[in-house]
Tab-separated table of C-alpha atoms in Angstrom:
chain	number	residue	atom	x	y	z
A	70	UNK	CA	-20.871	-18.283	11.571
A	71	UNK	CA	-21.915	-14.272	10.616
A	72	UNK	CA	-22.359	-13.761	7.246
A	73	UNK	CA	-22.044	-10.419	5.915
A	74	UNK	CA	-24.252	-9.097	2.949
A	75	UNK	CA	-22.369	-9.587	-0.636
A	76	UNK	CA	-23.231	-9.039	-4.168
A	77	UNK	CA	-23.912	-5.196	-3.731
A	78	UNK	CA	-21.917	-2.341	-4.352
A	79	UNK	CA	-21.897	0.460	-1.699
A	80	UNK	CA	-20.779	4.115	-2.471
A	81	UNK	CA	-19.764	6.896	-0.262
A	82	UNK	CA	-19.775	10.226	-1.387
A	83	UNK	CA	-19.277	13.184	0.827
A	84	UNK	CA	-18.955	16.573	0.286
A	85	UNK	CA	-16.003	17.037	-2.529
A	86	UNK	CA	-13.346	19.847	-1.934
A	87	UNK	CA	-10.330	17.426	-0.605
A	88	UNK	CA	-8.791	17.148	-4.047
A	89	UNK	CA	-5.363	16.546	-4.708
A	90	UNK	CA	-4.672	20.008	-6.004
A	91	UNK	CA	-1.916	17.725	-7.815
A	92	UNK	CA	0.630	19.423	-10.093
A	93	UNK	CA	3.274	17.261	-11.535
A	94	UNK	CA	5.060	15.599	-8.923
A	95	UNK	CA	4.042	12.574	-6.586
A	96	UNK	CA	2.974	11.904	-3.057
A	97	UNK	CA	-0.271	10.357	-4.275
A	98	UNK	CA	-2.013	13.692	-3.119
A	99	UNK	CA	-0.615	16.311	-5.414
A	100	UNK	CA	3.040	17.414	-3.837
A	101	UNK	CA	6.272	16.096	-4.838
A	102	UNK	CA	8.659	14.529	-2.323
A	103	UNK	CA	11.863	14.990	-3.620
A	104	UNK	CA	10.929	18.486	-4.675
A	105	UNK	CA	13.088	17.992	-7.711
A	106	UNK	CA	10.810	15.390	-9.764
A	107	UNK	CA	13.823	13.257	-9.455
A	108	UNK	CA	16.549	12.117	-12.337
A	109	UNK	CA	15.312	9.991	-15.405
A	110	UNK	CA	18.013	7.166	-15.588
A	111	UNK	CA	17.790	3.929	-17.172
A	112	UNK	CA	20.786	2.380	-15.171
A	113	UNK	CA	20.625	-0.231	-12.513
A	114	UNK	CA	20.864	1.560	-9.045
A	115	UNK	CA	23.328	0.266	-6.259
A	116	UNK	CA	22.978	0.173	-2.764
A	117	UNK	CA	25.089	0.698	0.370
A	118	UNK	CA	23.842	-0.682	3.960
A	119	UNK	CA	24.160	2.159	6.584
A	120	UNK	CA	23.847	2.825	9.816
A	121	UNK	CA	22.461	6.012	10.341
A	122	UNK	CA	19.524	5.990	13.052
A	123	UNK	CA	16.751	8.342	12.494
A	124	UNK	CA	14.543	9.880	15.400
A	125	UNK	CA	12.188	7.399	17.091
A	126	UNK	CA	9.041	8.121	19.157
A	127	UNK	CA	7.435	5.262	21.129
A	128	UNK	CA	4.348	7.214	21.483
A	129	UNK	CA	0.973	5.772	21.557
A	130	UNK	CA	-1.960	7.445	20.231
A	131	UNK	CA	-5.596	7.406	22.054
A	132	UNK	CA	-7.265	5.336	19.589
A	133	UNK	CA	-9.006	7.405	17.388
A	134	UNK	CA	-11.222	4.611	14.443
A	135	UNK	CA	-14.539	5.625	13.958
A	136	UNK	CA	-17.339	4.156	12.240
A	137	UNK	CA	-19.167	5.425	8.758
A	138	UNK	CA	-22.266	7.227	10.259
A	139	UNK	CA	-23.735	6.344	6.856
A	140	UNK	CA	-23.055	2.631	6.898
A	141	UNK	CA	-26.052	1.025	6.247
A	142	UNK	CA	-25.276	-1.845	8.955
A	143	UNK	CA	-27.159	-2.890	11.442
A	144	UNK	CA	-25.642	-2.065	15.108
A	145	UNK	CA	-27.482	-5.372	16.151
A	146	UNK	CA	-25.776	-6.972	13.558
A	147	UNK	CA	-22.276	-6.078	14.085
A	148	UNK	CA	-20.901	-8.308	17.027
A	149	UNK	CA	-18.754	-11.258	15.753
A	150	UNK	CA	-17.619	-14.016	17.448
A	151	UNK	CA	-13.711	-14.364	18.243
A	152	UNK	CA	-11.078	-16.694	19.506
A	153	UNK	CA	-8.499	-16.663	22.274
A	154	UNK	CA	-5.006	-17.848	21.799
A	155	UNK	CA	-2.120	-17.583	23.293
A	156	UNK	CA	0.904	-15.332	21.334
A	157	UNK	CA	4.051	-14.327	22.148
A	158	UNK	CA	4.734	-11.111	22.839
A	159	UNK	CA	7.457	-8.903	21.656
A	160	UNK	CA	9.199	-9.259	24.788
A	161	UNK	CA	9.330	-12.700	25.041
A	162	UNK	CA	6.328	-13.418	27.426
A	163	UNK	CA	2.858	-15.244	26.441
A	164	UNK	CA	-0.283	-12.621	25.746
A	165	UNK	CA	-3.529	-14.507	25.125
A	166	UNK	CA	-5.618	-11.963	22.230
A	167	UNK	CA	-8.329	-12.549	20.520
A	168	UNK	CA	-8.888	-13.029	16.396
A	169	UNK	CA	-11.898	-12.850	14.289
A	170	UNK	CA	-13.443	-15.543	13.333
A	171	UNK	CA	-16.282	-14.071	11.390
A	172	UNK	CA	-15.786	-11.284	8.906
A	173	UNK	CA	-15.912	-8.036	10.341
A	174	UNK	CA	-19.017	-6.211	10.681
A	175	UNK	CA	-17.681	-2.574	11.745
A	176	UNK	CA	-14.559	-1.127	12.945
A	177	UNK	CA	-14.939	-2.504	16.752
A	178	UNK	CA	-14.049	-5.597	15.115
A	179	UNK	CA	-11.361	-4.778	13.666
A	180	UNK	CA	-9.359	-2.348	15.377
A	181	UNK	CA	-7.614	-3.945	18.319
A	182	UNK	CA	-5.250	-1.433	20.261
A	183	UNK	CA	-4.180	2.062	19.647
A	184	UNK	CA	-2.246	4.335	17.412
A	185	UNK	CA	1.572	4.024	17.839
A	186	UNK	CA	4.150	6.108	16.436
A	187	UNK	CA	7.236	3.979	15.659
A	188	UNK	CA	9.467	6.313	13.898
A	189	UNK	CA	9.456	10.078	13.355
A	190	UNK	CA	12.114	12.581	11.606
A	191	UNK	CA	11.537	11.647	7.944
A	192	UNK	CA	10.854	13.440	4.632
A	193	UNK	CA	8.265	11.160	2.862
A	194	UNK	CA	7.486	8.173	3.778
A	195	UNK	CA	6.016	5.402	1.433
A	196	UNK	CA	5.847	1.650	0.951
A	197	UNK	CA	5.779	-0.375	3.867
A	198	UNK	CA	6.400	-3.449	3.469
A	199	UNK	CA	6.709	-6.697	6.675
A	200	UNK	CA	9.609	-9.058	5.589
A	201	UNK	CA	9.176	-12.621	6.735
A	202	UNK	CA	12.562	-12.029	9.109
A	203	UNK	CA	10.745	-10.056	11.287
A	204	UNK	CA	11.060	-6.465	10.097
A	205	UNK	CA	9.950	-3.448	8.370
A	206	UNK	CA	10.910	-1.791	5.513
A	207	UNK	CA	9.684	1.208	3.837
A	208	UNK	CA	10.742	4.108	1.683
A	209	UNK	CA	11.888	7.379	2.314
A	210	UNK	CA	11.098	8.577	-1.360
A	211	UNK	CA	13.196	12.240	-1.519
A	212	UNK	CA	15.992	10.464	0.905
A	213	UNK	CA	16.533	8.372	-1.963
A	214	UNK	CA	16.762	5.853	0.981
A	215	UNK	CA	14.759	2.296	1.815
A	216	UNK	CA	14.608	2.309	6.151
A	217	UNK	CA	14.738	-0.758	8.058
A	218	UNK	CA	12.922	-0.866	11.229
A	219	UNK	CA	12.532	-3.776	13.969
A	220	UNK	CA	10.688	-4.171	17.478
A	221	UNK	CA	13.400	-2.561	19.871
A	222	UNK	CA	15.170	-0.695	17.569
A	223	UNK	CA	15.188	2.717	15.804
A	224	UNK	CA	14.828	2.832	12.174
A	225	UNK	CA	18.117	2.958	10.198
A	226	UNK	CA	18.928	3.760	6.344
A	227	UNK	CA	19.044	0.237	5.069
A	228	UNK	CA	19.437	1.025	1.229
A	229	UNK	CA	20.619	3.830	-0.006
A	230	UNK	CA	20.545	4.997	-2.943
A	231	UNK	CA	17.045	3.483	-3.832
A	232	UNK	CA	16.461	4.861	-6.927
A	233	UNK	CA	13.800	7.450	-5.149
A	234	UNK	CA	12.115	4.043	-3.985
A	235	UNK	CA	7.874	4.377	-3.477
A	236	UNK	CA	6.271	0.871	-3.039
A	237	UNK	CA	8.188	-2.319	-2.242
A	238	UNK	CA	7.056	-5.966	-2.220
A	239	UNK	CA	8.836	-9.283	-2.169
A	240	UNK	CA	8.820	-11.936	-5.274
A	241	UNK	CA	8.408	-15.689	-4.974
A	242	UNK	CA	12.399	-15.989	-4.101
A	243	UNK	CA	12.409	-13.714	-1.426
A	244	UNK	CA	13.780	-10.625	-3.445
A	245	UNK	CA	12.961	-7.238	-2.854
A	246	UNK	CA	11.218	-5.246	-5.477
A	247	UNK	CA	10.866	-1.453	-5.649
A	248	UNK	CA	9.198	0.617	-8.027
A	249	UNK	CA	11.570	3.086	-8.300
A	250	UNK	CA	10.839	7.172	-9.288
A	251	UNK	CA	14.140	7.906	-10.004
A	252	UNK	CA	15.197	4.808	-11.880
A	253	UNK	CA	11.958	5.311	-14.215
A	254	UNK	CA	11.972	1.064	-13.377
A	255	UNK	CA	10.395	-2.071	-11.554
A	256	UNK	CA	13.815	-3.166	-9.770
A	257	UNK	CA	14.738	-6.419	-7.690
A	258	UNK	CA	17.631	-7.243	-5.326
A	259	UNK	CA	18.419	-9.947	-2.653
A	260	UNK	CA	17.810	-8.027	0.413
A	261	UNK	CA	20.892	-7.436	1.569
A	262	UNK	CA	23.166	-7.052	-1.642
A	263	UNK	CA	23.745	-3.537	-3.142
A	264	UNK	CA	23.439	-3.948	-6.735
A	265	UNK	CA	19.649	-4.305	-8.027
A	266	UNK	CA	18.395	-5.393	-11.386
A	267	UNK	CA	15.429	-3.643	-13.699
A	268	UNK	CA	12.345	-5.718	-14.235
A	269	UNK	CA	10.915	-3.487	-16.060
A	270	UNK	CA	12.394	0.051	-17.422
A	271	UNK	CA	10.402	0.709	-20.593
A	272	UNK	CA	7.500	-0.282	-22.481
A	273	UNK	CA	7.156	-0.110	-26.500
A	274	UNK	CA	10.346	1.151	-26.882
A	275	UNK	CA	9.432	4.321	-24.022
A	276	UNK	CA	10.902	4.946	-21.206
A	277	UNK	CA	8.618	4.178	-18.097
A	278	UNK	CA	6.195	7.325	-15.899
A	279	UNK	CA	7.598	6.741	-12.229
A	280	UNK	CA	6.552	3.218	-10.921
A	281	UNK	CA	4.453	3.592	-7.668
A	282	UNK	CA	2.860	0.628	-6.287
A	283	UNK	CA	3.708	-3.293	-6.535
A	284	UNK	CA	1.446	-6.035	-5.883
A	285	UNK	CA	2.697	-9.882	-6.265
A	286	UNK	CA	0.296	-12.718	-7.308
A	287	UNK	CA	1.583	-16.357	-5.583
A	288	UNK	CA	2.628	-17.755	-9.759
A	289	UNK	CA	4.834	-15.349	-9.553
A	290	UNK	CA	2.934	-12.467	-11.854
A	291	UNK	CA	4.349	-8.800	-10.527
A	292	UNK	CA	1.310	-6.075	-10.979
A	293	UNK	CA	1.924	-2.542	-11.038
A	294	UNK	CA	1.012	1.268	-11.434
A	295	UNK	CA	3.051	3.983	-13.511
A	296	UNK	CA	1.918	7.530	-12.689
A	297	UNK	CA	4.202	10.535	-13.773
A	298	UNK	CA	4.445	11.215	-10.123
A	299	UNK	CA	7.903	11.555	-9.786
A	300	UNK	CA	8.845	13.266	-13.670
A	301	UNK	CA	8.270	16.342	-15.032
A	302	UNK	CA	5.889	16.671	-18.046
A	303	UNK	CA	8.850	17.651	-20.234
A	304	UNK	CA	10.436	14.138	-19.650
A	305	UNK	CA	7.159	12.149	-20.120
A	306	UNK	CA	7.669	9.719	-23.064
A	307	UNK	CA	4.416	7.525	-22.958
A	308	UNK	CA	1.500	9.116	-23.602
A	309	UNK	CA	-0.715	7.641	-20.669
A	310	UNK	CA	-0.567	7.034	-16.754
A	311	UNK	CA	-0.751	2.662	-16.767
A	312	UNK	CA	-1.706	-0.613	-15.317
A	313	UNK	CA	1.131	-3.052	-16.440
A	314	UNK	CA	1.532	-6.687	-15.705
A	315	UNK	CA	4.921	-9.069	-15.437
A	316	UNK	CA	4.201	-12.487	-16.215
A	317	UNK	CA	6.244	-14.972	-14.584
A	318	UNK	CA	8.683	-15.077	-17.995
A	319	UNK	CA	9.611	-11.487	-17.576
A	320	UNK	CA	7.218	-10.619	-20.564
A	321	UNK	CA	5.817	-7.060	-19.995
A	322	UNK	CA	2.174	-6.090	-20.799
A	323	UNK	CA	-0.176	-3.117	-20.528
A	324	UNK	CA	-3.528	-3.889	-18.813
A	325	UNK	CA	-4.853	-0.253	-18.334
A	326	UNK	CA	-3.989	2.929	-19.865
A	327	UNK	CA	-7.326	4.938	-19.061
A	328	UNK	CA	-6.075	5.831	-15.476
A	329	UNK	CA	-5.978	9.427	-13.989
A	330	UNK	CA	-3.575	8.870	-11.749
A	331	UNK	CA	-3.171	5.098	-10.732
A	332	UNK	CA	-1.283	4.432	-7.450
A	333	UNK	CA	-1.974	1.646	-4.669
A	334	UNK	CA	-2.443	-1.423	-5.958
A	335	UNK	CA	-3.901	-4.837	-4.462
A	336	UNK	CA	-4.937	-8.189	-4.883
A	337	UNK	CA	-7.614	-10.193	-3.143
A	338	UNK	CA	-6.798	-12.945	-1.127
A	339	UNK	CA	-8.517	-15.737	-3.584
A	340	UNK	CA	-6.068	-13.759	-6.284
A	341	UNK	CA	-9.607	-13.452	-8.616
A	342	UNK	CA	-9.565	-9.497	-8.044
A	343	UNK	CA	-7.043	-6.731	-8.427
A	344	UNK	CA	-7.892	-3.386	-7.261
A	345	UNK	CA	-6.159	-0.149	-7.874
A	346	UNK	CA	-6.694	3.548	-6.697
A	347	UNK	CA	-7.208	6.656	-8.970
A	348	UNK	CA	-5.879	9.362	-6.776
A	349	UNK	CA	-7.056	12.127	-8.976
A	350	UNK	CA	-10.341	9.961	-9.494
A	351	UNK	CA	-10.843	9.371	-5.440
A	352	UNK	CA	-12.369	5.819	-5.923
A	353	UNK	CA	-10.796	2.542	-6.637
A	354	UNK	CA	-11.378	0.062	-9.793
A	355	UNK	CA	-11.488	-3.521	-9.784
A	356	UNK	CA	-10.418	-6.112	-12.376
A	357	UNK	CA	-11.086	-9.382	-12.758
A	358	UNK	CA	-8.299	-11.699	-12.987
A	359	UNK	CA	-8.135	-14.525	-15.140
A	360	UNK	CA	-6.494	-18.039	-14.310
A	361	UNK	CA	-3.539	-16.978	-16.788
A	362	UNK	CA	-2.897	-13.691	-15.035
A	363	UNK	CA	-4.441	-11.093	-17.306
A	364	UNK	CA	-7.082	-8.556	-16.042
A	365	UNK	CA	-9.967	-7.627	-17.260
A	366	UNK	CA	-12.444	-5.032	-16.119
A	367	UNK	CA	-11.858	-2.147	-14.604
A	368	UNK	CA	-15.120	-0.569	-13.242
A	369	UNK	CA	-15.329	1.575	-10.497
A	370	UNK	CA	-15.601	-0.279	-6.924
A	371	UNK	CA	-16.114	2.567	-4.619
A	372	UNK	CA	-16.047	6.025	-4.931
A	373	UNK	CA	-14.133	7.663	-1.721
A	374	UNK	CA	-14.577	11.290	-2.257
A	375	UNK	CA	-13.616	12.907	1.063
A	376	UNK	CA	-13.241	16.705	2.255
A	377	UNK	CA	-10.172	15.266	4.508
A	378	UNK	CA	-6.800	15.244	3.965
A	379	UNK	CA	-5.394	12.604	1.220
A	380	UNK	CA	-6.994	10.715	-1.559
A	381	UNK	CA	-7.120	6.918	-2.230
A	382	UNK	CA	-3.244	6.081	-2.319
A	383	UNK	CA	-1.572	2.637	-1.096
A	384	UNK	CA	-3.750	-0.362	0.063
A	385	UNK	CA	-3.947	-3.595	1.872
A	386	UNK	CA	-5.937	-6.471	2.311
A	387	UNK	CA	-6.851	-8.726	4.988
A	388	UNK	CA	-7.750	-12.338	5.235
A	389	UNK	CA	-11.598	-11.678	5.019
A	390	UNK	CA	-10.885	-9.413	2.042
A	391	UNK	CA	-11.556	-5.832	3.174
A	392	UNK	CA	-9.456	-3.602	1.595
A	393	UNK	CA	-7.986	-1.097	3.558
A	394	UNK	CA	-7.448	2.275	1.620
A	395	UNK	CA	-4.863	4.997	2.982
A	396	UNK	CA	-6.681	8.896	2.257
A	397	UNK	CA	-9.862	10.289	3.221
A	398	UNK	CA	-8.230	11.525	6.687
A	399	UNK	CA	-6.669	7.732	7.540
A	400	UNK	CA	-7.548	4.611	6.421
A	401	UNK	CA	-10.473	3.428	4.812
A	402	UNK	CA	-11.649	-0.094	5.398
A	403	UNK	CA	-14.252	-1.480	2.873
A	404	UNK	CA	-15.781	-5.095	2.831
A	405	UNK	CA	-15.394	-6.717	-0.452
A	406	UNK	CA	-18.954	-6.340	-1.213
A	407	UNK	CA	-17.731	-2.570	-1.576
A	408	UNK	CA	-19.396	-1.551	1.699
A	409	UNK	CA	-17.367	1.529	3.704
A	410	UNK	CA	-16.838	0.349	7.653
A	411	UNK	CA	-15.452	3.066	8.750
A	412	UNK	CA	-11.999	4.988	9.271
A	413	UNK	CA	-9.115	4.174	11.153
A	414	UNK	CA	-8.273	7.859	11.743
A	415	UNK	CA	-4.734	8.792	11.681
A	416	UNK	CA	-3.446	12.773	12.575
A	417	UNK	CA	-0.856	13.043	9.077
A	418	UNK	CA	-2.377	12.603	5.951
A	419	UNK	CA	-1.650	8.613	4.853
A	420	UNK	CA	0.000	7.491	1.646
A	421	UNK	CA	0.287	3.667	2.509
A	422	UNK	CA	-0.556	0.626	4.905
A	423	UNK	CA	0.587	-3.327	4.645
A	424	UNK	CA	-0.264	-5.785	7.335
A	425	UNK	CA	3.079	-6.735	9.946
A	426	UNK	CA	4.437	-8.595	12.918
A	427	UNK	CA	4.765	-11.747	13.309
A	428	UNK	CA	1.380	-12.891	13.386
A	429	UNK	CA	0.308	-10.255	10.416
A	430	UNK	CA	-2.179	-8.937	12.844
A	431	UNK	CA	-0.888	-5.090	12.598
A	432	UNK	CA	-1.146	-2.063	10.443
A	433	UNK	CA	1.655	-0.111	9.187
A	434	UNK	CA	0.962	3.050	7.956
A	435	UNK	CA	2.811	5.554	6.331
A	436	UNK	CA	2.178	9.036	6.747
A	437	UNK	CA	4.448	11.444	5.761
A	438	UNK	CA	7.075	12.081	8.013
A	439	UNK	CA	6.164	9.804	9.824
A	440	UNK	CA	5.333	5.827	10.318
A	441	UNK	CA	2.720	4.191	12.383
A	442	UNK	CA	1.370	0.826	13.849
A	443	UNK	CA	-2.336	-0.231	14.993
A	444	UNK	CA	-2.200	-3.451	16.267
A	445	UNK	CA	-5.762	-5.475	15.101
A	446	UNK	CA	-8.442	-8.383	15.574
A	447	UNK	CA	-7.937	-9.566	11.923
A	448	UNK	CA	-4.389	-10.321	9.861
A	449	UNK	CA	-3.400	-9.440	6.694
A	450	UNK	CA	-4.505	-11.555	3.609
């Protein structure tokens, strides 16, 4: 089996000029989707199930992933052995694919079909997130609306209001969580059901920045980021942008507060390693997480400095443990060893990716207005 180089840290710098040029106000890159920096409340948010449809394009994309011309890997290195099986298909035939078996050497083993537009017409798009009944959600931040969208179908309003909703992620029960820019909060509902509960609201007696991104460790332990994306300075009460953790007894507890701007946020599939993206610093940090949850650390992991639209924003990870890193003109997929594969190009600048479908072997990427899927060799961690 192909090995790939670990133990090293590789750092891409290009030319710098692709800054934020962030004000107040979130989209990860500087602008503020609900153009109003949203309401401060402290209340638990409802929300109705709709019907709505929004436009849908079925449009696929000429693929468009292209490798790091200053990877330092070896073209004769970077073939990897895969397997064939037999899938079903989303129309209820058999399709026989293939799936890594080694860990990915460049983009040509990753990428494994082409750009595909599944739904169009929206203000900001955030959060995707693949439910385990077979569809997407994601957030429409300034619609103040969580979209539902399945193979077939258009997208739809599925929650709305959402508390100006960014990332999303399901707990241990199933629940979905939201870190919420309007609600100031870390909420959590049964899908489905239109009242929600806060997780967390405020720390030390302060009212929480905007909660962004939401990663979920398998005891139960709820990470996430709190950028002032989505207030105004005047209504900041803490005086940092954090790292918090939820322990599995509700307890709430700071693990950062040095961030410029902290946004996506990811763990690694052995759990030991929790990433997070600095917008305003362009590079991601890693921590080190302890058997009881807590993380420690915090250096820098790579620097993505990029002259192309976006900075480092939302992030997933796949079972190998490349993290894939929306900004920098797409996505950015780096090996753990903190070596930069390449970019899976995408035309709107990106704010966020999770791994979807049934067999977890797709990107979905927000972008915007808009939301995409790359089908791929390799499935989400």
């Amino acid at each position: 089996m192909m090995k790939r180089a670990s133990g090293w840290m590789f750092s891409l710098a290009l030319a710098c000029g692709g800054g934020s040029g962030e004000t107040t106000t979130d989209t990860g890159t500087g602008t503020d989707p609900t153009g109003t920096g949203t309401d401060a409340t402290s209340t638990d948010a409802t929300g109705t199930t709709v019907g709505t449809d929004t436009t849908e394009a079925s449009t696929s994309i000429a693929p468009t992933s292209t490798s790091d011309p200053t990877s330092t890997t070896d073209a004769t290195t970077t073939s990897t052995t895969t397997d064939a099986s037999t899938e079903p298909a989303t129309d209820g035939t058999t399709t026989t694919t293939t799936g890594a078996v080694d860990p990915p050497m460049s983009l040509d083993d990753i990428v494994d079909g082409e750009l595909e537009l599944i739904s169009d017409g929206h203000q900001f798009t955030e959060g995707p997130i693949w439910s385990p009944e077979g569809f997407l959600l994601f957030s429409d931040i300034p619609a103040n609306t969580i979209f539902r969208w399945a193979e077939g179908e258009q997208a739809a309003p599925f929650i709305n209001p959402s508390g100006n909703s960014n990332g999303l992620a399901f707990d241990l029960e199933g629940r979905l969580l939201a870190a919420e820019h309007g609600g100031r909060r870390l909420s959590r509902r049964v899908v489905g059901e239109a009242n929600a509960e806060t997780v967390a609201g405020e720390f030390e007696g302060n009212s929480l920045n905007s909660p962004n991104d939401i990663a979920v460790r398998s005891d139960g332990t709820i990470y996430f980021t709190d950028p002032p994306y989505g207030i105004q300075p005047n209504q900041q009460e803490l005086d940092f942008q954090g790292v918090f953790r939820v322990d599995p007894q509700g307890q709430l507890s700071l693990i950062a507060d040095d961030f410029d701007r902290p946004n996506g946020i990811a763990l690694s599939p052995d759990e030991t390693r929790l990433y997070v993206a600095d917008t305003n610093g362009e590079h991601v940090r890693v921590f080190e997480v302890q058997p009881d949850g807590q993380a420690m650390g915090g250096e820098v992991f790579i620097d993505l400095q990029s002259d192309l639209p976006g900075n480092p924003d939302g992030m997933a990870v796949d079972s190998f443990g490349d993290l894939f890193v929306s900004g920098g003109g797409g996505v950015r997929v780096v090996t753990p060893a903190g070596q930069l594969l390449g970019t899976i190009e995408v035309p709107e600048q990106v704010t966020n990716c999770k791994f979807g479908d049934p067999d977890g072997k797709a990107l979905f990427i927000t972008a915007q207005a808009r939301v995409y899927r790359i089908r791929l060799k390799v499935a989400g961690a």
